[in-house]
Structure formats: structure tokens, C-alpha cells
PDB file of C-alpha atoms in Angstrom:
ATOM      1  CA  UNK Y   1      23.120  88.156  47.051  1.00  0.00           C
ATOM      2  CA  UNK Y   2      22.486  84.992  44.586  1.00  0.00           C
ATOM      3  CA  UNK Y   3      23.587  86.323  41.618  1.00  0.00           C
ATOM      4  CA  UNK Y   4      26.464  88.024  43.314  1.00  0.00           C
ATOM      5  CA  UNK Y   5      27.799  84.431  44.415  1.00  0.00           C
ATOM      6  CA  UNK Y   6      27.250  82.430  41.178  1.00  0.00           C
ATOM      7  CA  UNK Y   7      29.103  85.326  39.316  1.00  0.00           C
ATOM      8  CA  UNK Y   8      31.629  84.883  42.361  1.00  0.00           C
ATOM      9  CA  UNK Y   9      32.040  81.019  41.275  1.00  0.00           C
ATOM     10  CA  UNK Y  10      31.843  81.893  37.515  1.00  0.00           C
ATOM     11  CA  UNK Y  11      35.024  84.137  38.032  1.00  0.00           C
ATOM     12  CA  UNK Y  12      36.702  82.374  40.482  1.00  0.00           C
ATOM     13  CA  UNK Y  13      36.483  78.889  37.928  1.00  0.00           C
ATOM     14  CA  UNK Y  14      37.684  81.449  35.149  1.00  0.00           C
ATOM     15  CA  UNK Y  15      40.930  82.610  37.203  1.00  0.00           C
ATOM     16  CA  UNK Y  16      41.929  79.482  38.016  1.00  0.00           C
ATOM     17  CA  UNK Y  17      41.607  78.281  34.851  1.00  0.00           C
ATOM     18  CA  UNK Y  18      43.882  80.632  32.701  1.00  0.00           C
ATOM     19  CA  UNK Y  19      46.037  80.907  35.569  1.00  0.00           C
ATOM     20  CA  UNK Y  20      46.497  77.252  34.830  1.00  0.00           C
ATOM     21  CA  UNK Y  21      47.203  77.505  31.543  1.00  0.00           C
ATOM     22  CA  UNK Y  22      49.632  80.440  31.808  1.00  0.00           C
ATOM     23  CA  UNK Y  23      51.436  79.032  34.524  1.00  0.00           C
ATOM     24  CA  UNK Y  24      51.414  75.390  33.298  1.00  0.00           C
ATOM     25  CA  UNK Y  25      52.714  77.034  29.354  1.00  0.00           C
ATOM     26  CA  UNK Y  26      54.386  74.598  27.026  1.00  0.00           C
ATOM     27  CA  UNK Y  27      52.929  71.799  29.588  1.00  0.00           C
ATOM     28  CA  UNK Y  28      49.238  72.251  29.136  1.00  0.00           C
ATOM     29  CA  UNK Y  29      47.684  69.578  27.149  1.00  0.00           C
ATOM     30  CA  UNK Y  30      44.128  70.674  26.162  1.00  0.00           C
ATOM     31  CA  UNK Y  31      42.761  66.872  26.125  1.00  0.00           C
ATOM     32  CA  UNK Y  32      44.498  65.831  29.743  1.00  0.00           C
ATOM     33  CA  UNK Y  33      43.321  68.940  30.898  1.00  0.00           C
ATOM     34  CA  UNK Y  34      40.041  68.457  30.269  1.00  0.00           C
ATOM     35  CA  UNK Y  35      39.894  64.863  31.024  1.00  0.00           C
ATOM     36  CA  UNK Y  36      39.755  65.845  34.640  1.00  0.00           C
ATOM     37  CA  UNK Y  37      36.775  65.124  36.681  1.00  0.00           C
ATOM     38  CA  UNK Y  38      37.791  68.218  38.589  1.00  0.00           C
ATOM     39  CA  UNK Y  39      38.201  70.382  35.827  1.00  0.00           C
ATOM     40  CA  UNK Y  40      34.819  69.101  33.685  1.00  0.00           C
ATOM     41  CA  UNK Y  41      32.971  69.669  37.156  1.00  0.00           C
ATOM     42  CA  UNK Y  42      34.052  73.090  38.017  1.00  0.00           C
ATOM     43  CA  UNK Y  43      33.283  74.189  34.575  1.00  0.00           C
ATOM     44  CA  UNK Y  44      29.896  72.932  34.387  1.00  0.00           C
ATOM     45  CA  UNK Y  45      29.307  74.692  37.576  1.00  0.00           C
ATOM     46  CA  UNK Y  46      31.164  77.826  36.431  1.00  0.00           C
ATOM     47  CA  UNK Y  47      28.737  78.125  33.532  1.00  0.00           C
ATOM     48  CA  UNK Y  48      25.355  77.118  35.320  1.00  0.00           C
ATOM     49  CA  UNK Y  49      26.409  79.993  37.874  1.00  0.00           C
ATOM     50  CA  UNK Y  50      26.709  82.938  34.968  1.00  0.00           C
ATOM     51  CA  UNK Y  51      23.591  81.599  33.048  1.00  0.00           C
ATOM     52  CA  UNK Y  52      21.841  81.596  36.978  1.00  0.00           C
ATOM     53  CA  UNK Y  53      22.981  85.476  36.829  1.00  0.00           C
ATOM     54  CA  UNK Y  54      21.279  86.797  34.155  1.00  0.00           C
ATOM     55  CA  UNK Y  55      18.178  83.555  34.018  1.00  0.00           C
ATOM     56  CA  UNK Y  56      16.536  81.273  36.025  1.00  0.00           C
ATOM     57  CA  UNK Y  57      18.034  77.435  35.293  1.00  0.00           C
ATOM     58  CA  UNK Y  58      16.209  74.508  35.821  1.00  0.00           C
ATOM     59  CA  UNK Y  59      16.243  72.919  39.000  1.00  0.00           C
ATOM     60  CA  UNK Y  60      17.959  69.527  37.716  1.00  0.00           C
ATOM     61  CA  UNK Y  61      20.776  71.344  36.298  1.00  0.00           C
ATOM     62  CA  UNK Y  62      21.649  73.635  39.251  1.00  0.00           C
ATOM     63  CA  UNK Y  63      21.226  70.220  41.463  1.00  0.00           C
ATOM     64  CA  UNK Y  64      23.558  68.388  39.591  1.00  0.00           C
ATOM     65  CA  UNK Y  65      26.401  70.675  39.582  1.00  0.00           C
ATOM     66  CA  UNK Y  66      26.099  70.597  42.755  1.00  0.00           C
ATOM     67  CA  UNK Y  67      26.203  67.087  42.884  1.00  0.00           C
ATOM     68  CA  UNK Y  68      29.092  67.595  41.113  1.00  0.00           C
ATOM     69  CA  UNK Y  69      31.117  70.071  43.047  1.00  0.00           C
ATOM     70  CA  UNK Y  70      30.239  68.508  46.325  1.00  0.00           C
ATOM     71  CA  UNK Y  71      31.752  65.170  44.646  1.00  0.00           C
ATOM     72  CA  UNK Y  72      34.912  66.800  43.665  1.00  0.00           C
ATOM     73  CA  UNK Y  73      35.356  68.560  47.097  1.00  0.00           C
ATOM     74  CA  UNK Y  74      34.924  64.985  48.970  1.00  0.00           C
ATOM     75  CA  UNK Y  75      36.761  62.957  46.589  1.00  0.00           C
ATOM     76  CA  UNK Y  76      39.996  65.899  46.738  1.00  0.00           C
ATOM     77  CA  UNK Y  77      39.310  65.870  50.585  1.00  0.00           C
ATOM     78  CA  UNK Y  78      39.610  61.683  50.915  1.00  0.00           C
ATOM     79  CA  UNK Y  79      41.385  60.492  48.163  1.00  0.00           C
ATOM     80  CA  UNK Y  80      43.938  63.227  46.658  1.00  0.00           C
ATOM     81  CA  UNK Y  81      44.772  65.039  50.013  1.00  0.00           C
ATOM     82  CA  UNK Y  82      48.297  65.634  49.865  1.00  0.00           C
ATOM     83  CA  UNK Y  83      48.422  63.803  46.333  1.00  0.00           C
ATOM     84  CA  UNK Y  84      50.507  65.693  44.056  1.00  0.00           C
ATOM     85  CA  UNK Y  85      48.419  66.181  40.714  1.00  0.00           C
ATOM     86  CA  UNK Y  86      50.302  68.182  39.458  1.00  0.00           C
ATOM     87  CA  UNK Y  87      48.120  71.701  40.196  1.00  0.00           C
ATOM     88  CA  UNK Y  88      49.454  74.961  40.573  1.00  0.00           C
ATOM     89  CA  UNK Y  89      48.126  75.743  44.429  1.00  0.00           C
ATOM     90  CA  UNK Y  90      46.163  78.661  43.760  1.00  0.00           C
ATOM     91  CA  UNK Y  91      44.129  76.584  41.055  1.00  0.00           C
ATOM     92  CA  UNK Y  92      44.169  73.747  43.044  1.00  0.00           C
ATOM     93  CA  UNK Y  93      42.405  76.010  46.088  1.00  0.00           C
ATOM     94  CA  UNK Y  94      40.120  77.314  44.083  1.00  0.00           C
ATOM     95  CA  UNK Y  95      38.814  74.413  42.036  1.00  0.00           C
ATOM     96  CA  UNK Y  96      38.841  71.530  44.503  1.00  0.00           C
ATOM     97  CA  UNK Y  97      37.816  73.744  48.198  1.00  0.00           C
ATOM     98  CA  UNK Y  98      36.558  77.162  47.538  1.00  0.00           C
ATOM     99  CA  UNK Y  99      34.074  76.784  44.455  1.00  0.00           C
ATOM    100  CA  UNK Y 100      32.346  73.127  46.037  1.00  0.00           C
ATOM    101  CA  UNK Y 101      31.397  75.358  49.160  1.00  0.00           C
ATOM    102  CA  UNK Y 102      30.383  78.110  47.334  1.00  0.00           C
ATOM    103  CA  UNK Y 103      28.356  75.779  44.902  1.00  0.00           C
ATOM    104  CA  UNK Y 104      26.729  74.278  48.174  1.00  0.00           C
ATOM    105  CA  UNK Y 105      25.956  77.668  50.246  1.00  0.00           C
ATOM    106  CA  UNK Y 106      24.447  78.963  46.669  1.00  0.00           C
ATOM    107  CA  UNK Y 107      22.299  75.741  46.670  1.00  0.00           C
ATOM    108  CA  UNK Y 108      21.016  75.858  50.299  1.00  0.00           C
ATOM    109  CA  UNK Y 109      20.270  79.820  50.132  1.00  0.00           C
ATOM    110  CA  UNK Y 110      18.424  79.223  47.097  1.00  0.00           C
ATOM    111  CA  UNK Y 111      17.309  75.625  47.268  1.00  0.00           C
ATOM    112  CA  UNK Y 112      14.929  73.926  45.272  1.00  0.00           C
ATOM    113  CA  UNK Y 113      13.115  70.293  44.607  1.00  0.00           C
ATOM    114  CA  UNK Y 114      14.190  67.834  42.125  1.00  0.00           C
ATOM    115  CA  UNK Y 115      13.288  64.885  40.729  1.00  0.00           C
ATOM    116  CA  UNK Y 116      14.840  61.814  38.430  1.00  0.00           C
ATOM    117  CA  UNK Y 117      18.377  62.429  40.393  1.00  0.00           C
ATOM    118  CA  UNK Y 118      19.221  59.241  39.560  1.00  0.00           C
ATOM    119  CA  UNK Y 119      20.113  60.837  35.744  1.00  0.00           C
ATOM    120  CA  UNK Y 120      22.801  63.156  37.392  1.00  0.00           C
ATOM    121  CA  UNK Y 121      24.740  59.821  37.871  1.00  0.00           C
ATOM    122  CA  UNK Y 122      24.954  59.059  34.154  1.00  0.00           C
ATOM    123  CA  UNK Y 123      27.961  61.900  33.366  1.00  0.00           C
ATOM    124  CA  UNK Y 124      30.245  60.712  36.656  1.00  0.00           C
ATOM    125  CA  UNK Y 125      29.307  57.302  34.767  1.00  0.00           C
ATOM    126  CA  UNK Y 126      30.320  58.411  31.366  1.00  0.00           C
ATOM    127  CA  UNK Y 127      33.082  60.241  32.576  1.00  0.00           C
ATOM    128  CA  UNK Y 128      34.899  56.957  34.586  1.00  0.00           C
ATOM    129  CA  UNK Y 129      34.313  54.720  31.019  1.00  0.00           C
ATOM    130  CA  UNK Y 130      35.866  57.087  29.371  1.00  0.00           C
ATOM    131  CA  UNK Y 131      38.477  57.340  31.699  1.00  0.00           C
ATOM    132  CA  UNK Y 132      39.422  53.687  32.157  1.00  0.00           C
ATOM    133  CA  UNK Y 133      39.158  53.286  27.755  1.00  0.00           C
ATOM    134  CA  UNK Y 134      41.370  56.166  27.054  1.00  0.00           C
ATOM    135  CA  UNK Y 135      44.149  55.434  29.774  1.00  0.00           C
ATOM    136  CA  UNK Y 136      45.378  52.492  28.851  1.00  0.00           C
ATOM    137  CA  UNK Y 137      45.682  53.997  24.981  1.00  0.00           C
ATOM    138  CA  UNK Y 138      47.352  57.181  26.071  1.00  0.00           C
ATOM    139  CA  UNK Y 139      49.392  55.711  28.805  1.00  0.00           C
ATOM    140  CA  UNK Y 140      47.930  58.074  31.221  1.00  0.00           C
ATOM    141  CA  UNK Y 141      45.375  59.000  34.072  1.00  0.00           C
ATOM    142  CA  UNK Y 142      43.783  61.773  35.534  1.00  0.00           C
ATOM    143  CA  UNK Y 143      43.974  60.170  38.931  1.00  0.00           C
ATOM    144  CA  UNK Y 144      46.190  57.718  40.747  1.00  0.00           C
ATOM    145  CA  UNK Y 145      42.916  56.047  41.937  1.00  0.00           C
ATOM    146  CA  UNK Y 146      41.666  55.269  38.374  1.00  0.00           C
ATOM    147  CA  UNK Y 147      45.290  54.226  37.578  1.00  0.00           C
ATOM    148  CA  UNK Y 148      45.298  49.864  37.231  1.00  0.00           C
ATOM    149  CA  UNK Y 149      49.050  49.838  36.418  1.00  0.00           C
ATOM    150  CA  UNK Y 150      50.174  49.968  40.288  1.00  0.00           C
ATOM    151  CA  UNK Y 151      47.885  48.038  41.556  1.00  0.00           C
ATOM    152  CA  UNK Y 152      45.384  46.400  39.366  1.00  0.00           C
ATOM    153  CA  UNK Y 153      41.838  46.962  37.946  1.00  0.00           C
ATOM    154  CA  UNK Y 154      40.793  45.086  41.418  1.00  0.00           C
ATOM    155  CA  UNK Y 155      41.520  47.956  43.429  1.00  0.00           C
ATOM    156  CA  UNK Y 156      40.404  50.408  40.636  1.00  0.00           C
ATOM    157  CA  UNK Y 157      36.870  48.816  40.542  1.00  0.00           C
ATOM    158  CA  UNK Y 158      36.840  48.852  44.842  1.00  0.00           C
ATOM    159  CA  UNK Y 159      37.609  52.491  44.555  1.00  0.00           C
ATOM    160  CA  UNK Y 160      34.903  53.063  42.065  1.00  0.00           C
ATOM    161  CA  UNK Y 161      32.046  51.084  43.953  1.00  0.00           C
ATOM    162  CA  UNK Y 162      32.728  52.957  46.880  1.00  0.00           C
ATOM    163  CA  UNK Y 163      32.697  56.568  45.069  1.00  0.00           C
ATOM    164  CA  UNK Y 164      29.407  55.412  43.365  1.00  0.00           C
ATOM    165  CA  UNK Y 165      27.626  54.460  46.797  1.00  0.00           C
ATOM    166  CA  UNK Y 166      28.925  57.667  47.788  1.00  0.00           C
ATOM    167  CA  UNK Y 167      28.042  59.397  44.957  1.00  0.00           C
ATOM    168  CA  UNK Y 168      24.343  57.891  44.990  1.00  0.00           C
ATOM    169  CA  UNK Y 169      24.103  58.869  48.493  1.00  0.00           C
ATOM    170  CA  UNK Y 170      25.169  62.152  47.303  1.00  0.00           C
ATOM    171  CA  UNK Y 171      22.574  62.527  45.010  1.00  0.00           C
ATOM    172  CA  UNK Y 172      19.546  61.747  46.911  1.00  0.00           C
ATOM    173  CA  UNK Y 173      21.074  63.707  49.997  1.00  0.00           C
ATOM    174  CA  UNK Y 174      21.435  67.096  47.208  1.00  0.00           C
ATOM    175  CA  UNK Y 175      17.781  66.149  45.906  1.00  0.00           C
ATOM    176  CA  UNK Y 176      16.592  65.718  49.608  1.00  0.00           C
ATOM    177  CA  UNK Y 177      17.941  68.534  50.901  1.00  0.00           C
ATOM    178  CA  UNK Y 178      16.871  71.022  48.096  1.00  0.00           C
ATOM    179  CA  UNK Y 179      13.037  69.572  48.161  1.00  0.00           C
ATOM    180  CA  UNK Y 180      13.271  70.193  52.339  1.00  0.00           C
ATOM    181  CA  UNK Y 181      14.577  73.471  52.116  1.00  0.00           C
ATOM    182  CA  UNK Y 182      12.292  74.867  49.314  1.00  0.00           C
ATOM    183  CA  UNK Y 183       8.795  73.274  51.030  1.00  0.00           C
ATOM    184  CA  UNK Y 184      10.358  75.160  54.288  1.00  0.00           C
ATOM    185  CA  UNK Y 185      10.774  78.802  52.768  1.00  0.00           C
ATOM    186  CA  UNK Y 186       7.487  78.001  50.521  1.00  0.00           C
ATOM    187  CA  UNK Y 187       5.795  77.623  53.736  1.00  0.00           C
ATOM    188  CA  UNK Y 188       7.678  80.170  55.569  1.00  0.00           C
ATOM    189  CA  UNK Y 189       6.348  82.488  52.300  1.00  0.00           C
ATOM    190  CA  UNK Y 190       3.145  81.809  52.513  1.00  0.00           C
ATOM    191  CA  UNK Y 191       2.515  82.101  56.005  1.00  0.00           C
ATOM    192  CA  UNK Y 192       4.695  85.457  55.995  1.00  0.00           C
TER     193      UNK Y 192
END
């Protein structure tokens, strides 16, 4: 049943992927494309799912894309709602609803414990200082959020402190959970 679901998130990522770039055509731009949170997230996940098919992956990996997916799902569900970014709907589906909450059911039917979560925070890190150093060179952003020009870097930096206490929260909720969940069926095994 585990492997059947992380192969069902590898493939769904994959669809939604080259149905992007065949339905997006002379538009897709490899580097914008990839300079999505979204994108980067889903793909991480995409691939820890097929390697979890055919090999066990370490705990911190498997907790941090879901760290990741759930992040994506809650940011797409507060902040982009209705947004247009510019994703064919089937892709945008897929990558921002239906992979986060299969990348969550996989992680509480298979939970496990974690430690150090606070190093899952260091790619969303990465990812916004690249982000905010590349915009204002290319002219462009992935999200209107991260975007200064309407509104200034004021409102760009309260957005960001409040998706990083989220995002901590996140974290220690993911690490929490998994740790709870794994000590229950370990009991639950051992009593069995």
C-alpha cells in the first residue's frame, strides 16, 4: 500500500510536469520554472517517493518533504487562492492539492521519528535569498508575495516572518507527529 502511493505521487509530479511543459511550449522558461517553491518542492517529494519504492530513505529526508509539501499546500491554500500564477489547472491541482495530501497520508501511514528538524528550514531559507537576489536582476518573481515592487520589501519581509513561524511550527508539528505515531505502532508491535 506504501509503495503503491509514493509511486502514485512520483507519477502524478511527473504528469503534471510535462503536461506543463507541453502545454506551456514556446513559454516555458527552464530557470522561472524551476525557481518555484512549488515546483522545487513537489519534485523533491516526487523523487524521495520513487527512491521510497524500491529502498528505505532516511527518516529526515522523507520528513522534510513533507515539510515541504505540507508548506506548499498551506501557502497555495492562504496566500495564492484564486491568484493567477499562471498554471495550467490540471498542474496546478496536482502540484499544489493532490500530491501535499498524498505526501501527508504517506507520512502518517508510515510515520517515523526525527531529529535536528530545525535543518529542514535551511532550503525554504536558501530558497527565499535566492529568490529576493535574483528578482530584482531578472525583473521577475515566482510569487506576488515575494514581489517588493507593489508594495515594498516591508510587506515582503511581514509575509516572510509569518511563513517562517509557520513554517517552524510546521516542522516541529511533522517531527512531532512522526516520533508519536512511530512510538504508537512500535508499541502496538510489540505488544501484538
Amino acid at each position: 500500500m506504501i509503495k503503491l502511493l509514493r509511486m502514485v505521487v512520483f507519477l502524478l509530479v511527473l504528469s503534471a510536469e510535462v503536461y506543463l511543459i507541453v502545454v506551456l511550449g514556446d513559454r516555458f522558461r527552464p530557470v522561472n520554472h524551476f525557481s518555484y517553491f512549488t515546483v522545487l518542492s513537489n519534485v523533491f517529494a516526487a523523487c524521495v517517493a520513487l527512491l521510497g519504492v524500491f529502498r528505505p530513505v532516511s527518516p529526515q529526508i522523507r520528513g522534510a518533504a513533507v515539510l515541504y509539501m505540507t508548506t506548499t499546500g498551506i501557502v497555495y491554500a492562504v496566500l495564492l487562492q484564486g491568484v493567477d500564477v499562471q498554471t495550467p489547472a490540471y498542474a496546478n491541482w496536482v502540484l499544489h492539492v493532490v500530491v501535499p495530501i498524498l505526501v501527508v497520508v504517506e507520512w502518517l501511514l508510515a510515520p517515523e521519528r526525527t531529529t535536528r528538524v530545525w535543518i529542514w528550514l535551511s532550503f525554504p531559507l536558501a530558497y527565499l535569498i535566492y529568490t529576493l537576489v535574483r528578482g530584482p536582476i531578472v525583473g521577475w518573481y515566482p510569487y506576488p508575495f515575494l514581489d517588493p515592487r507593489p508594495r515594498g520589501y516591508m510587506d515582503v519581509a511581514l509575509t516572510c516572518v509569518s511563513v517562517a513561524v509557520i513554517l517552524g511550527a510546521l516542522a516541529f508539528f511533522v517531527s512531532w507527529a512522526g516520533t508519536k505515531l512511530a512510538q504508537k505502532n512500535s508499541a502496538v508491535l510489540s505488544h501484538g
